[in-house]
Amino acid sequence: MKTACPKCQANDKTKEENIGQKTKCWRCGEWYTIAEGEGTLLSQQKQKDRGQTTVIRGRVQMSIGIVVGILLLFSSVGGEILSVYTEYTITHNQELLISLGHDPANFQQSPFYWIGRLTFHTFGLVAILVYVISVALKRLKVVKVGFLLCLIYFMTQAYGNITNLSQEEQVRGLTFGAWVAITILWLPRYAVELGLLIQGWLGVRKRMSNSGHWFLRSQGRKYAGEVKGDKCKICDKKISESEKAYIEDGELLCTECERKTAKSQDNQKQ
């Protein structure tokens, strides 16, 4: 006699005395009770609950990543750009420097210095924008690139803040303890910012990884995360709301194409 896994519909031969016992599907790894015809998936309700929980957690993490990205866009990057503009304006106001008792010659910088600083913070602005937009659109590959760019920007900024010493500190030098204190002062801030920012990436990955389940298309978002389109990715057949479908890597497979694919895989294994 044959038994079938209700999740992936994989057939397997079994003996009559094994009816009622638990077995593990050789294809998808789910445990179900052996019965004639179709098995009963023991973990079906748990799987649905887990799918719902995964989707909710993914949405929360994505929201955290987007909100933190927007806040950093204004507070960190926007503040740095404003700081560069303010510093440039003050150092080029000779009357103000003279009235404050400073020699304007001591504050003159090369144009490339200002261009370099402004370009660096513009890079950070673009990196965070790419990351936030890609998280909102759930583009996992772009999210990875965006977070890598943000990581480069913030780590470079942290290195600059740690090694940026005053003229007096450069002359007399710093002890090992002073370097440790400066490092401890700056690194936790960037660790917290990046830790919150990466939640967006983790959320997108969680939403996109919840695949490999049978479901009614009307329940697809509830149990299987985001689904691309409403057509079978192989035969391009439109799947109705009440029709059973299979989700694979965020795309749909109709019953017939999934059965053909599974049969082809079975033949290859044999």
mmCIF file with all atom_site columns, C-alpha atoms in Angstrom, residues 77-261:
data_model
loop_
_atom_site.group_PDB
_atom_site.id
_atom_site.type_symbol
_atom_site.label_atom_id
_atom_site.label_alt_id
_atom_site.label_comp_id
_atom_site.label_asym_id
_atom_site.label_entity_id
_atom_site.label_seq_id
_atom_site.pdbx_PDB_ins_code
_atom_site.Cartn_x
_atom_site.Cartn_y
_atom_site.Cartn_z
_atom_site.occupancy
_atom_site.B_iso_or_equiv
_atom_site.pdbx_formal_charge
_atom_site.auth_seq_id
_atom_site.auth_comp_id
_atom_site.auth_asym_id
_atom_site.auth_atom_id
_atom_site.pdbx_PDB_model_num
ATOM 1   C CA . VAL A 1 77  ? 23.971 61.923 8.170   1.00 0.00 ? 77  VAL A CA 1
ATOM 2   C CA . GLY A 1 78  ? 21.905 65.103 7.922   1.00 0.00 ? 78  GLY A CA 1
ATOM 3   C CA . GLY A 1 79  ? 23.568 66.462 11.058  1.00 0.00 ? 79  GLY A CA 1
ATOM 4   C CA . GLU A 1 80  ? 27.039 65.743 9.669   1.00 0.00 ? 80  GLU A CA 1
ATOM 5   C CA . ILE A 1 81  ? 26.261 67.480 6.367   1.00 0.00 ? 81  ILE A CA 1
ATOM 6   C CA . LEU A 1 82  ? 24.919 70.495 8.267   1.00 0.00 ? 82  LEU A CA 1
ATOM 7   C CA . SER A 1 83  ? 28.054 70.461 10.440  1.00 0.00 ? 83  SER A CA 1
ATOM 8   C CA . VAL A 1 84  ? 30.312 70.533 7.365   1.00 0.00 ? 84  VAL A CA 1
ATOM 9   C CA . TYR A 1 85  ? 28.342 73.448 5.898   1.00 0.00 ? 85  TYR A CA 1
ATOM 10  C CA . THR A 1 86  ? 28.435 75.394 9.184   1.00 0.00 ? 86  THR A CA 1
ATOM 11  C CA . GLU A 1 87  ? 32.170 74.818 9.636   1.00 0.00 ? 87  GLU A CA 1
ATOM 12  C CA . TYR A 1 88  ? 32.851 75.890 6.048   1.00 0.00 ? 88  TYR A CA 1
ATOM 13  C CA . THR A 1 89  ? 30.782 79.070 6.498   1.00 0.00 ? 89  THR A CA 1
ATOM 14  C CA . ILE A 1 90  ? 32.508 80.054 9.746   1.00 0.00 ? 90  ILE A CA 1
ATOM 15  C CA . THR A 1 91  ? 36.074 79.373 8.572   1.00 0.00 ? 91  THR A CA 1
ATOM 16  C CA . HIS A 1 92  ? 35.502 81.490 5.455   1.00 0.00 ? 92  HIS A CA 1
ATOM 17  C CA . ASN A 1 93  ? 34.113 84.440 7.415   1.00 0.00 ? 93  ASN A CA 1
ATOM 18  C CA . GLN A 1 94  ? 37.326 86.387 8.028   1.00 0.00 ? 94  GLN A CA 1
ATOM 19  C CA . GLU A 1 95  ? 35.644 89.270 9.848   1.00 0.00 ? 95  GLU A CA 1
ATOM 20  C CA . LEU A 1 96  ? 34.074 86.891 12.358  1.00 0.00 ? 96  LEU A CA 1
ATOM 21  C CA . LEU A 1 97  ? 37.369 85.081 12.992  1.00 0.00 ? 97  LEU A CA 1
ATOM 22  C CA . ILE A 1 98  ? 39.263 88.365 13.478  1.00 0.00 ? 98  ILE A CA 1
ATOM 23  C CA . SER A 1 99  ? 36.591 89.683 15.854  1.00 0.00 ? 99  SER A CA 1
ATOM 24  C CA . LEU A 1 100 ? 36.965 86.473 17.885  1.00 0.00 ? 100 LEU A CA 1
ATOM 25  C CA . GLY A 1 101 ? 40.741 86.955 18.033  1.00 0.00 ? 101 GLY A CA 1
ATOM 26  C CA . HIS A 1 102 ? 41.734 84.191 15.598  1.00 0.00 ? 102 HIS A CA 1
ATOM 27  C CA . ASP A 1 103 ? 44.015 84.333 12.598  1.00 0.00 ? 103 ASP A CA 1
ATOM 28  C CA . PRO A 1 104 ? 42.002 83.348 9.462   1.00 0.00 ? 104 PRO A CA 1
ATOM 29  C CA . ALA A 1 105 ? 45.150 81.767 7.984   1.00 0.00 ? 105 ALA A CA 1
ATOM 30  C CA . ASN A 1 106 ? 45.032 79.051 10.658  1.00 0.00 ? 106 ASN A CA 1
ATOM 31  C CA . PHE A 1 107 ? 41.614 77.889 9.457   1.00 0.00 ? 107 PHE A CA 1
ATOM 32  C CA . GLN A 1 108 ? 42.244 77.717 5.745   1.00 0.00 ? 108 GLN A CA 1
ATOM 33  C CA . GLN A 1 109 ? 41.699 74.282 4.192   1.00 0.00 ? 109 GLN A CA 1
ATOM 34  C CA . SER A 1 110 ? 42.123 72.923 0.684   1.00 0.00 ? 110 SER A CA 1
ATOM 35  C CA . PRO A 1 111 ? 38.910 72.812 -1.415  1.00 0.00 ? 111 PRO A CA 1
ATOM 36  C CA . PHE A 1 112 ? 39.467 69.049 -1.734  1.00 0.00 ? 112 PHE A CA 1
ATOM 37  C CA . TYR A 1 113 ? 39.142 68.765 2.053   1.00 0.00 ? 113 TYR A CA 1
ATOM 38  C CA . TRP A 1 114 ? 35.607 70.143 1.976   1.00 0.00 ? 114 TRP A CA 1
ATOM 39  C CA . ILE A 1 115 ? 34.689 68.223 -1.174  1.00 0.00 ? 115 ILE A CA 1
ATOM 40  C CA . GLY A 1 116 ? 35.963 64.986 0.383   1.00 0.00 ? 116 GLY A CA 1
ATOM 41  C CA . ARG A 1 117 ? 33.967 65.427 3.591   1.00 0.00 ? 117 ARG A CA 1
ATOM 42  C CA . LEU A 1 118 ? 30.804 66.378 1.734   1.00 0.00 ? 118 LEU A CA 1
ATOM 43  C CA . THR A 1 119 ? 31.205 63.446 -0.692  1.00 0.00 ? 119 THR A CA 1
ATOM 44  C CA . PHE A 1 120 ? 31.681 61.007 2.181   1.00 0.00 ? 120 PHE A CA 1
ATOM 45  C CA . HIS A 1 121 ? 28.481 62.068 3.938   1.00 0.00 ? 121 HIS A CA 1
ATOM 46  C CA . THR A 1 122 ? 26.599 62.118 0.628   1.00 0.00 ? 122 THR A CA 1
ATOM 47  C CA . PHE A 1 123 ? 27.704 58.501 0.195   1.00 0.00 ? 123 PHE A CA 1
ATOM 48  C CA . GLY A 1 124 ? 26.208 57.724 3.610   1.00 0.00 ? 124 GLY A CA 1
ATOM 49  C CA . LEU A 1 125 ? 22.992 59.491 2.629   1.00 0.00 ? 125 LEU A CA 1
ATOM 50  C CA . VAL A 1 126 ? 22.668 57.407 -0.551  1.00 0.00 ? 126 VAL A CA 1
ATOM 51  C CA . ALA A 1 127 ? 23.558 54.175 1.295   1.00 0.00 ? 127 ALA A CA 1
ATOM 52  C CA . ILE A 1 128 ? 20.820 54.644 3.897   1.00 0.00 ? 128 ILE A CA 1
ATOM 53  C CA . LEU A 1 129 ? 18.282 55.657 1.243   1.00 0.00 ? 129 LEU A CA 1
ATOM 54  C CA . VAL A 1 130 ? 19.059 52.526 -0.800  1.00 0.00 ? 130 VAL A CA 1
ATOM 55  C CA . TYR A 1 131 ? 18.739 50.375 2.307   1.00 0.00 ? 131 TYR A CA 1
ATOM 56  C CA . VAL A 1 132 ? 15.439 51.876 3.504   1.00 0.00 ? 132 VAL A CA 1
ATOM 57  C CA . ILE A 1 133 ? 13.801 51.754 0.060   1.00 0.00 ? 133 ILE A CA 1
ATOM 58  C CA . SER A 1 134 ? 14.950 48.166 -0.616  1.00 0.00 ? 134 SER A CA 1
ATOM 59  C CA . VAL A 1 135 ? 13.634 47.029 2.787   1.00 0.00 ? 135 VAL A CA 1
ATOM 60  C CA . ALA A 1 136 ? 10.277 48.663 2.055   1.00 0.00 ? 136 ALA A CA 1
ATOM 61  C CA . LEU A 1 137 ? 10.158 46.940 -1.361  1.00 0.00 ? 137 LEU A CA 1
ATOM 62  C CA . LYS A 1 138 ? 11.441 43.630 0.092   1.00 0.00 ? 138 LYS A CA 1
ATOM 63  C CA . ARG A 1 139 ? 14.352 43.292 -2.373  1.00 0.00 ? 139 ARG A CA 1
ATOM 64  C CA . LEU A 1 140 ? 16.657 41.000 -0.417  1.00 0.00 ? 140 LEU A CA 1
ATOM 65  C CA . LYS A 1 141 ? 19.727 41.260 -2.675  1.00 0.00 ? 141 LYS A CA 1
ATOM 66  C CA . VAL A 1 142 ? 19.561 45.064 -2.752  1.00 0.00 ? 142 VAL A CA 1
ATOM 67  C CA . VAL A 1 143 ? 19.033 45.095 1.030   1.00 0.00 ? 143 VAL A CA 1
ATOM 68  C CA . LYS A 1 144 ? 22.313 43.198 1.486   1.00 0.00 ? 144 LYS A CA 1
ATOM 69  C CA . VAL A 1 145 ? 24.187 45.683 -0.695  1.00 0.00 ? 145 VAL A CA 1
ATOM 70  C CA . GLY A 1 146 ? 22.549 48.634 1.064   1.00 0.00 ? 146 GLY A CA 1
ATOM 71  C CA . PHE A 1 147 ? 23.457 47.358 4.525   1.00 0.00 ? 147 PHE A CA 1
ATOM 72  C CA . LEU A 1 148 ? 27.048 46.688 3.432   1.00 0.00 ? 148 LEU A CA 1
ATOM 73  C CA . LEU A 1 149 ? 27.321 50.301 2.228   1.00 0.00 ? 149 LEU A CA 1
ATOM 74  C CA . CYS A 1 150 ? 25.846 51.535 5.531   1.00 0.00 ? 150 CYS A CA 1
ATOM 75  C CA . LEU A 1 151 ? 28.329 49.357 7.434   1.00 0.00 ? 151 LEU A CA 1
ATOM 76  C CA . ILE A 1 152 ? 31.253 50.850 5.491   1.00 0.00 ? 152 ILE A CA 1
ATOM 77  C CA . TYR A 1 153 ? 29.978 54.386 6.120   1.00 0.00 ? 153 TYR A CA 1
ATOM 78  C CA . PHE A 1 154 ? 29.396 54.012 9.863   1.00 0.00 ? 154 PHE A CA 1
ATOM 79  C CA . MET A 1 155 ? 32.607 52.062 10.527  1.00 0.00 ? 155 MET A CA 1
ATOM 80  C CA . THR A 1 156 ? 34.628 54.681 8.634   1.00 0.00 ? 156 THR A CA 1
ATOM 81  C CA . GLN A 1 157 ? 32.880 57.394 10.626  1.00 0.00 ? 157 GLN A CA 1
ATOM 82  C CA . ALA A 1 158 ? 33.619 55.565 13.890  1.00 0.00 ? 158 ALA A CA 1
ATOM 83  C CA . TYR A 1 159 ? 37.300 55.220 12.950  1.00 0.00 ? 159 TYR A CA 1
ATOM 84  C CA . GLY A 1 160 ? 37.454 58.935 12.119  1.00 0.00 ? 160 GLY A CA 1
ATOM 85  C CA . ASN A 1 161 ? 35.874 59.945 15.428  1.00 0.00 ? 161 ASN A CA 1
ATOM 86  C CA . ILE A 1 162 ? 38.208 57.696 17.426  1.00 0.00 ? 162 ILE A CA 1
ATOM 87  C CA . THR A 1 163 ? 41.392 58.864 15.693  1.00 0.00 ? 163 THR A CA 1
ATOM 88  C CA . ASN A 1 164 ? 40.380 62.545 15.410  1.00 0.00 ? 164 ASN A CA 1
ATOM 89  C CA . LEU A 1 165 ? 42.587 64.104 18.094  1.00 0.00 ? 165 LEU A CA 1
ATOM 90  C CA . SER A 1 166 ? 42.945 67.722 19.081  1.00 0.00 ? 166 SER A CA 1
ATOM 91  C CA . GLN A 1 167 ? 46.213 69.563 18.406  1.00 0.00 ? 167 GLN A CA 1
ATOM 92  C CA . GLU A 1 168 ? 47.174 69.306 22.074  1.00 0.00 ? 168 GLU A CA 1
ATOM 93  C CA . GLU A 1 169 ? 46.481 65.542 22.145  1.00 0.00 ? 169 GLU A CA 1
ATOM 94  C CA . GLN A 1 170 ? 48.543 65.065 18.989  1.00 0.00 ? 170 GLN A CA 1
ATOM 95  C CA . VAL A 1 171 ? 51.497 66.882 20.581  1.00 0.00 ? 171 VAL A CA 1
ATOM 96  C CA . ARG A 1 172 ? 51.557 65.143 23.965  1.00 0.00 ? 172 ARG A CA 1
ATOM 97  C CA . GLY A 1 173 ? 50.118 61.810 22.761  1.00 0.00 ? 173 GLY A CA 1
ATOM 98  C CA . LEU A 1 174 ? 47.635 59.491 24.465  1.00 0.00 ? 174 LEU A CA 1
ATOM 99  C CA . THR A 1 175 ? 48.146 56.572 26.824  1.00 0.00 ? 175 THR A CA 1
ATOM 100 C CA . PHE A 1 176 ? 46.776 53.106 26.128  1.00 0.00 ? 176 PHE A CA 1
ATOM 101 C CA . GLY A 1 177 ? 44.029 53.678 28.683  1.00 0.00 ? 177 GLY A CA 1
ATOM 102 C CA . ALA A 1 178 ? 42.986 56.890 26.961  1.00 0.00 ? 178 ALA A CA 1
ATOM 103 C CA . TRP A 1 179 ? 42.696 55.076 23.611  1.00 0.00 ? 179 TRP A CA 1
ATOM 104 C CA . VAL A 1 180 ? 40.563 52.377 25.237  1.00 0.00 ? 180 VAL A CA 1
ATOM 105 C CA . ALA A 1 181 ? 38.329 55.036 26.811  1.00 0.00 ? 181 ALA A CA 1
ATOM 106 C CA . ILE A 1 182 ? 37.837 56.829 23.489  1.00 0.00 ? 182 ILE A CA 1
ATOM 107 C CA . THR A 1 183 ? 37.046 53.536 21.745  1.00 0.00 ? 183 THR A CA 1
ATOM 108 C CA . ILE A 1 184 ? 34.507 52.564 24.412  1.00 0.00 ? 184 ILE A CA 1
ATOM 109 C CA . LEU A 1 185 ? 32.987 56.033 24.121  1.00 0.00 ? 185 LEU A CA 1
ATOM 110 C CA . TRP A 1 186 ? 32.263 55.736 20.391  1.00 0.00 ? 186 TRP A CA 1
ATOM 111 C CA . LEU A 1 187 ? 31.841 52.051 19.456  1.00 0.00 ? 187 LEU A CA 1
ATOM 112 C CA . PRO A 1 188 ? 28.680 51.233 21.500  1.00 0.00 ? 188 PRO A CA 1
ATOM 113 C CA . ARG A 1 189 ? 26.791 54.007 19.727  1.00 0.00 ? 189 ARG A CA 1
ATOM 114 C CA . TYR A 1 190 ? 27.547 52.611 16.286  1.00 0.00 ? 190 TYR A CA 1
ATOM 115 C CA . ALA A 1 191 ? 26.968 49.032 17.458  1.00 0.00 ? 191 ALA A CA 1
ATOM 116 C CA . VAL A 1 192 ? 23.455 49.956 18.640  1.00 0.00 ? 192 VAL A CA 1
ATOM 117 C CA . GLU A 1 193 ? 22.682 51.884 15.442  1.00 0.00 ? 193 GLU A CA 1
ATOM 118 C CA . LEU A 1 194 ? 23.835 49.047 13.185  1.00 0.00 ? 194 LEU A CA 1
ATOM 119 C CA . GLY A 1 195 ? 22.123 46.459 15.392  1.00 0.00 ? 195 GLY A CA 1
ATOM 120 C CA . LEU A 1 196 ? 18.788 48.219 14.953  1.00 0.00 ? 196 LEU A CA 1
ATOM 121 C CA . LEU A 1 197 ? 19.419 48.937 11.274  1.00 0.00 ? 197 LEU A CA 1
ATOM 122 C CA . ILE A 1 198 ? 20.107 45.273 10.453  1.00 0.00 ? 198 ILE A CA 1
ATOM 123 C CA . GLN A 1 199 ? 16.635 44.341 11.725  1.00 0.00 ? 199 GLN A CA 1
ATOM 124 C CA . GLY A 1 200 ? 15.277 45.432 8.348   1.00 0.00 ? 200 GLY A CA 1
ATOM 125 C CA . TRP A 1 201 ? 17.508 42.929 6.543   1.00 0.00 ? 201 TRP A CA 1
ATOM 126 C CA . LEU A 1 202 ? 16.575 40.136 8.962   1.00 0.00 ? 202 LEU A CA 1
ATOM 127 C CA . GLY A 1 203 ? 12.893 40.952 8.557   1.00 0.00 ? 203 GLY A CA 1
ATOM 128 C CA . VAL A 1 204 ? 13.027 40.793 4.757   1.00 0.00 ? 204 VAL A CA 1
ATOM 129 C CA . ARG A 1 205 ? 14.944 37.522 4.884   1.00 0.00 ? 205 ARG A CA 1
ATOM 130 C CA . LYS A 1 206 ? 12.398 36.072 7.318   1.00 0.00 ? 206 LYS A CA 1
ATOM 131 C CA . ARG A 1 207 ? 9.500  37.107 5.091   1.00 0.00 ? 207 ARG A CA 1
ATOM 132 C CA . MET A 1 208 ? 11.100 35.632 1.965   1.00 0.00 ? 208 MET A CA 1
ATOM 133 C CA . SER A 1 209 ? 12.366 32.390 3.530   1.00 0.00 ? 209 SER A CA 1
ATOM 134 C CA . ASN A 1 210 ? 8.940  31.182 4.637   1.00 0.00 ? 210 ASN A CA 1
ATOM 135 C CA . SER A 1 211 ? 8.324  29.104 1.499   1.00 0.00 ? 211 SER A CA 1
ATOM 136 C CA . GLY A 1 212 ? 7.689  25.490 0.574   1.00 0.00 ? 212 GLY A CA 1
ATOM 137 C CA . HIS A 1 213 ? 4.055  25.187 1.741   1.00 0.00 ? 213 HIS A CA 1
ATOM 138 C CA . TRP A 1 214 ? 0.712  24.242 0.238   1.00 0.00 ? 214 TRP A CA 1
ATOM 139 C CA . PHE A 1 215 ? -2.027 26.832 0.755   1.00 0.00 ? 215 PHE A CA 1
ATOM 140 C CA . LEU A 1 216 ? -5.108 28.396 -0.779  1.00 0.00 ? 216 LEU A CA 1
ATOM 141 C CA . ARG A 1 217 ? -3.994 31.483 -2.671  1.00 0.00 ? 217 ARG A CA 1
ATOM 142 C CA . SER A 1 218 ? -6.423 33.623 -0.673  1.00 0.00 ? 218 SER A CA 1
ATOM 143 C CA . GLN A 1 219 ? -4.478 32.586 2.459   1.00 0.00 ? 219 GLN A CA 1
ATOM 144 C CA . GLY A 1 220 ? -1.043 32.934 0.920   1.00 0.00 ? 220 GLY A CA 1
ATOM 145 C CA . ARG A 1 221 ? -0.079 36.129 2.730   1.00 0.00 ? 221 ARG A CA 1
ATOM 146 C CA . LYS A 1 222 ? -1.365 34.729 6.007   1.00 0.00 ? 222 LYS A CA 1
ATOM 147 C CA . TYR A 1 223 ? 0.619  31.489 5.993   1.00 0.00 ? 223 TYR A CA 1
ATOM 148 C CA . ALA A 1 224 ? 3.436  31.817 3.496   1.00 0.00 ? 224 ALA A CA 1
ATOM 149 C CA . GLY A 1 225 ? 4.592  35.428 3.484   1.00 0.00 ? 225 GLY A CA 1
ATOM 150 C CA . GLU A 1 226 ? 4.651  37.584 0.385   1.00 0.00 ? 226 GLU A CA 1
ATOM 151 C CA . VAL A 1 227 ? 3.806  35.879 -2.917  1.00 0.00 ? 227 VAL A CA 1
ATOM 152 C CA . LYS A 1 228 ? 4.833  37.285 -6.281  1.00 0.00 ? 228 LYS A CA 1
ATOM 153 C CA . GLY A 1 229 ? 1.871  37.458 -8.659  1.00 0.00 ? 229 GLY A CA 1
ATOM 154 C CA . ASP A 1 230 ? -1.027 35.074 -9.098  1.00 0.00 ? 230 ASP A CA 1
ATOM 155 C CA . LYS A 1 231 ? 0.288  32.842 -11.910 1.00 0.00 ? 231 LYS A CA 1
ATOM 156 C CA . CYS A 1 232 ? 2.202  29.566 -11.985 1.00 0.00 ? 232 CYS A CA 1
ATOM 157 C CA . LYS A 1 233 ? 5.871  30.273 -12.607 1.00 0.00 ? 233 LYS A CA 1
ATOM 158 C CA . ILE A 1 234 ? 6.177  27.287 -14.991 1.00 0.00 ? 234 ILE A CA 1
ATOM 159 C CA . CYS A 1 235 ? 3.017  27.192 -17.136 1.00 0.00 ? 235 CYS A CA 1
ATOM 160 C CA . ASP A 1 236 ? 1.925  30.812 -16.525 1.00 0.00 ? 236 ASP A CA 1
ATOM 161 C CA . LYS A 1 237 ? -1.584 29.621 -15.628 1.00 0.00 ? 237 LYS A CA 1
ATOM 162 C CA . LYS A 1 238 ? -3.580 31.977 -13.417 1.00 0.00 ? 238 LYS A CA 1
ATOM 163 C CA . ILE A 1 239 ? -4.395 30.429 -10.038 1.00 0.00 ? 239 ILE A CA 1
ATOM 164 C CA . SER A 1 240 ? -7.804 31.315 -8.622  1.00 0.00 ? 240 SER A CA 1
ATOM 165 C CA . GLU A 1 241 ? -8.390 32.410 -5.033  1.00 0.00 ? 241 GLU A CA 1
ATOM 166 C CA . SER A 1 242 ? -9.965 29.071 -4.084  1.00 0.00 ? 242 SER A CA 1
ATOM 167 C CA . GLU A 1 243 ? -7.422 26.883 -5.894  1.00 0.00 ? 243 GLU A CA 1
ATOM 168 C CA . LYS A 1 244 ? -4.735 24.990 -4.035  1.00 0.00 ? 244 LYS A CA 1
ATOM 169 C CA . ALA A 1 245 ? -1.227 26.146 -4.901  1.00 0.00 ? 245 ALA A CA 1
ATOM 170 C CA . TYR A 1 246 ? 2.360  25.615 -3.787  1.00 0.00 ? 246 TYR A CA 1
ATOM 171 C CA . ILE A 1 247 ? 4.745  28.406 -2.875  1.00 0.00 ? 247 ILE A CA 1
ATOM 172 C CA . GLU A 1 248 ? 8.410  28.016 -3.747  1.00 0.00 ? 248 GLU A CA 1
ATOM 173 C CA . ASP A 1 249 ? 10.904 30.843 -3.175  1.00 0.00 ? 249 ASP A CA 1
ATOM 174 C CA . GLY A 1 250 ? 8.101  33.405 -3.186  1.00 0.00 ? 250 GLY A CA 1
ATOM 175 C CA . GLU A 1 251 ? 6.571  32.151 -6.464  1.00 0.00 ? 251 GLU A CA 1
ATOM 176 C CA . LEU A 1 252 ? 3.543  29.968 -7.163  1.00 0.00 ? 252 LEU A CA 1
ATOM 177 C CA . LEU A 1 253 ? 3.287  26.486 -8.646  1.00 0.00 ? 253 LEU A CA 1
ATOM 178 C CA . CYS A 1 254 ? -0.046 25.065 -9.762  1.00 0.00 ? 254 CYS A CA 1
ATOM 179 C CA . THR A 1 255 ? -1.005 21.555 -8.644  1.00 0.00 ? 255 THR A CA 1
ATOM 180 C CA . GLU A 1 256 ? -0.212 19.965 -11.996 1.00 0.00 ? 256 GLU A CA 1
ATOM 181 C CA . CYS A 1 257 ? 3.226  21.547 -12.415 1.00 0.00 ? 257 CYS A CA 1
ATOM 182 C CA . GLU A 1 258 ? 4.178  20.737 -8.813  1.00 0.00 ? 258 GLU A CA 1
ATOM 183 C CA . ARG A 1 259 ? 3.160  17.116 -9.357  1.00 0.00 ? 259 ARG A CA 1
ATOM 184 C CA . LYS A 1 260 ? 5.245  16.923 -12.539 1.00 0.00 ? 260 LYS A CA 1
ATOM 185 C CA . THR A 1 261 ? 8.217  18.512 -10.779 1.00 0.00 ? 261 THR A CA 1
#
